[in-house]
GROMACS .gro file of C-alpha atoms in nm:
model
  164
    1MET     CA    1  -1.025   3.164  -7.404
    2ARG     CA    2  -1.180   3.306  -7.098
    3TYR     CA    3  -1.155   2.953  -6.925
    4LEU     CA    4  -0.779   2.962  -6.999
    5THR     CA    5  -0.752   3.293  -6.853
    6ASN     CA    6  -0.934   3.191  -6.544
    7LEU     CA    7  -0.733   2.871  -6.515
    8TRP     CA    8  -0.392   3.085  -6.535
    9ASP     CA    9  -0.515   3.294  -6.248
   10ALA     CA   10  -0.624   3.009  -6.045
   11LEU     CA   11  -0.271   2.841  -6.089
   12ASP     CA   12  -0.122   3.156  -5.977
   13PHE     CA   13   0.199   3.121  -6.183
   14GLY     CA   14   0.252   3.490  -6.183
   15SER     CA   15   0.322   3.692  -6.485
   16LEU     CA   16   0.447   3.567  -6.819
   17GLU     CA   17   0.757   3.758  -6.751
   18SER     CA   18   0.803   3.586  -6.404
   19ILE     CA   19   0.757   3.239  -6.570
   20LEU     CA   20   1.016   3.303  -6.841
   21LEU     CA   21   1.269   3.442  -6.585
   22ARG     CA   22   1.203   3.132  -6.384
   23VAL     CA   23   1.271   2.919  -6.700
   24ALA     CA   24   1.573   3.099  -6.762
   25ALA     CA   25   1.704   3.040  -6.407
   26VAL     CA   26   1.643   2.688  -6.439
   27PHE     CA   27   1.796   2.651  -6.781
   28LEU     CA   28   2.108   2.838  -6.639
   29CYS     CA   29   2.154   2.634  -6.321
   30LEU     CA   30   2.093   2.284  -6.457
   31THR     CA   31   2.285   2.336  -6.771
   32ILE     CA   32   2.604   2.450  -6.551
   33HIS     CA   33   2.552   2.154  -6.330
   34GLU     CA   34   2.531   1.903  -6.579
   35THR     CA   35   2.798   2.030  -6.799
   36CYS     CA   36   3.034   2.051  -6.508
   37HIS     CA   37   2.964   1.676  -6.427
   38GLY     CA   38   3.065   1.595  -6.788
   39LEU     CA   39   3.368   1.825  -6.811
   40ALA     CA   40   3.495   1.657  -6.470
   41ALA     CA   41   3.441   1.313  -6.620
   42TYR     CA   42   3.608   1.399  -6.933
   43ALA     CA   43   3.908   1.562  -6.739
   44LEU     CA   44   3.949   1.228  -6.563
   45GLY     CA   45   3.959   1.030  -6.865
   46ASP     CA   46   3.604   0.948  -6.948
   47PRO     CA   47   3.496   1.036  -7.304
   48THR     CA   48   3.139   0.921  -7.243
   49ALA     CA   49   2.971   1.252  -7.201
   50LYS     CA   50   3.177   1.400  -7.487
   51ARG     CA   51   3.065   1.129  -7.721
   52ALA     CA   52   2.704   1.189  -7.595
   53HIS     CA   53   2.740   1.582  -7.705
   54ARG     CA   54   2.691   1.655  -7.347
   55LEU     CA   55   2.993   1.890  -7.282
   56SER     CA   56   2.782   2.163  -7.445
   57LEU     CA   57   2.632   2.455  -7.260
   58ASN     CA   58   2.323   2.429  -7.485
   59PRO     CA   59   2.034   2.369  -7.229
   60LEU     CA   60   1.840   2.166  -7.478
   61ARG     CA   61   2.108   1.894  -7.443
   62HIS     CA   62   2.052   1.874  -7.069
   63ILE     CA   63   1.682   1.958  -6.995
   64ASP     CA   64   1.431   1.685  -6.938
   65TRP     CA   65   1.115   1.868  -7.032
   66LEU     CA   66   0.888   1.710  -6.751
   67GLY     CA   67   1.155   1.791  -6.497
   68LEU     CA   68   1.163   2.155  -6.635
   69ILE     CA   69   0.798   2.200  -6.607
   70MET     CA   70   0.799   2.063  -6.237
   71MET     CA   71   1.096   2.279  -6.135
   72VAL     CA   72   0.927   2.592  -6.256
   73ALA     CA   73   0.564   2.504  -6.139
   74ALA     CA   74   0.638   2.297  -5.819
   75GLY     CA   75   0.997   2.413  -5.738
   76PHE     CA   76   1.133   2.045  -5.763
   77GLY     CA   77   1.232   1.890  -6.088
   78TRP     CA   78   1.539   1.721  -6.263
   79ALA     CA   79   1.761   1.731  -6.588
   80LYS     CA   80   1.874   1.455  -6.788
   81PRO     CA   81   2.172   1.283  -6.611
   82VAL     CA   82   2.523   1.294  -6.794
   83PRO     CA   83   2.652   0.952  -6.867
   84VAL     CA   84   2.947   0.851  -6.694
   85ASN     CA   85   3.153   0.536  -6.732
   86PRO     CA   86   3.370   0.488  -6.414
   87ASN     CA   87   3.564   0.207  -6.585
   88TYR     CA   88   3.752   0.488  -6.782
   89PHE     CA   89   3.886   0.637  -6.434
   90LYS     CA   90   4.234   0.525  -6.315
   91LYS     CA   91   4.048   0.522  -5.965
   92PRO     CA   92   3.687   0.457  -6.023
   93LYS     CA   93   3.542   0.521  -5.681
   94GLN     CA   94   3.746   0.875  -5.656
   95GLY     CA   95   3.655   0.969  -6.011
   96MET     CA   96   3.272   0.893  -5.949
   97ALA     CA   97   3.322   1.111  -5.620
   98LEU     CA   98   3.489   1.408  -5.804
   99THR     CA   99   3.255   1.383  -6.102
  100ALA     CA  100   2.965   1.382  -5.877
  101LEU     CA  101   3.097   1.677  -5.667
  102ALA     CA  102   3.157   1.894  -5.972
  103GLY     CA  103   2.777   1.963  -6.022
  104PRO     CA  104   2.720   2.099  -5.677
  105ALA     CA  105   3.042   2.278  -5.660
  106SER     CA  106   2.960   2.450  -5.989
  107ASN     CA  107   2.639   2.561  -5.856
  108PHE     CA  108   2.806   2.729  -5.549
  109LEU     CA  109   3.053   2.898  -5.793
  110LEU     CA  110   2.769   3.015  -6.022
  111ALA     CA  111   2.584   3.134  -5.702
  112PHE     CA  112   2.893   3.356  -5.600
  113LEU     CA  113   2.912   3.507  -5.936
  114LEU     CA  114   2.555   3.586  -5.951
  115LEU     CA  115   2.570   3.748  -5.616
  116LEU     CA  116   2.906   3.949  -5.730
  117ALA     CA  117   2.693   4.050  -6.035
  118ALA     CA  118   2.402   4.154  -5.816
  119ARG     CA  119   2.628   4.361  -5.594
  120LEU     CA  120   2.787   4.518  -5.867
  121THR     CA  121   2.445   4.597  -6.050
  122ALA     CA  122   2.330   4.740  -5.717
  123GLU     CA  123   2.643   4.962  -5.668
  124HIS     CA  124   2.637   5.092  -6.029
  125ALA     CA  125   2.258   5.154  -6.044
  126VAL     CA  126   2.272   5.364  -5.702
  127ALA     CA  127   2.550   5.565  -5.854
  128ALA     CA  128   2.349   5.606  -6.182
  129GLY     CA  129   2.024   5.674  -5.997
  130ALA     CA  130   1.824   5.364  -6.183
  131LEU     CA  131   1.825   5.020  -6.045
  132ASN     CA  132   1.675   4.765  -6.283
  133GLU     CA  133   1.487   4.575  -6.037
  134THR     CA  134   1.392   4.279  -6.261
  135TRP     CA  135   1.749   4.218  -6.354
  136PHE     CA  136   1.866   4.237  -5.988
  137MET     CA  137   1.594   3.997  -5.853
  138PHE     CA  138   1.672   3.768  -6.139
  139LEU     CA  139   2.025   3.757  -6.013
  140LEU     CA  140   1.933   3.709  -5.654
  141ASN     CA  141   1.659   3.447  -5.725
  142THR     CA  142   1.894   3.253  -5.953
  143ALA     CA  143   2.173   3.259  -5.714
  144SER     CA  144   1.929   3.118  -5.448
  145LEU     CA  145   1.808   2.845  -5.675
  146SER     CA  146   2.176   2.757  -5.762
  147VAL     CA  147   2.266   2.714  -5.396
  148GLY     CA  148   1.928   2.500  -5.326
  149LEU     CA  149   2.008   2.299  -5.628
  150GLY     CA  150   2.378   2.226  -5.507
  151LEU     CA  151   2.257   2.147  -5.138
  152PHE     CA  152   1.990   1.928  -5.241
  153ASN     CA  153   2.218   1.743  -5.483
  154LEU     CA  154   2.465   1.672  -5.173
  155VAL     CA  155   2.207   1.465  -5.001
  156PRO     CA  156   2.332   1.107  -5.001
  157ILE     CA  157   2.002   0.945  -5.141
  158PRO     CA  158   2.024   0.794  -5.494
  159PRO     CA  159   2.040   0.918  -5.771
  160LEU     CA  160   2.155   1.235  -5.631
  161ASP     CA  161   2.509   1.345  -5.643
  162GLY     CA  162   2.572   1.289  -5.268
  163SER     CA  163   2.519   0.907  -5.309
  164LYS     CA  164   2.803   0.868  -5.542
   0.00000   0.00000   0.00000
C-alpha cells in the first residue's frame, strides 16, 4: 500500500478532488462536443447518430476510456467519434462542414456560459461574503478546457473537425 501512495505522489496528479474535477470537466466538454455533432447531423437529415444512440448527454455513450485517461493525465485525449453518413445530406460537403463545425462551436458556447456562471458566482459570493473557490476554479478551468478543445479541433488535420 505504501508503494501505491509513493507512486501516486511521484506521478503528481494532485488530490483526488482535483482528479475528479478534471474528469468531470472532460466529461462535460467532450459530451457536449460529440452530442452537438450528432444533433447537427440529425438536423441536416442524417439519422445515423440517433440510431447509434449518440444524441444523448450521457457521457458514457461518448467517452473513449483510454482517451479520457490520457486527457486527465496528459492533457491530450479523445472521445468516440459520432458516426455520420454524408449520403443523407442534400449537400454532402456542406453538411459535413456544418456537422464538423458544430463540435467546436458548442465548445465556444459552453465556455461562454461557464465564464458567465463564474462571473455570477463571483459577484454573488462577494455580496454574500463567501466565495466557493473550488466551484469558481472548476468553472474557469472547464471553460479553458472547452476553448482549448474547440480551437484544437479546428486544426485542419485528419481526423480533427477542421479537416472536414
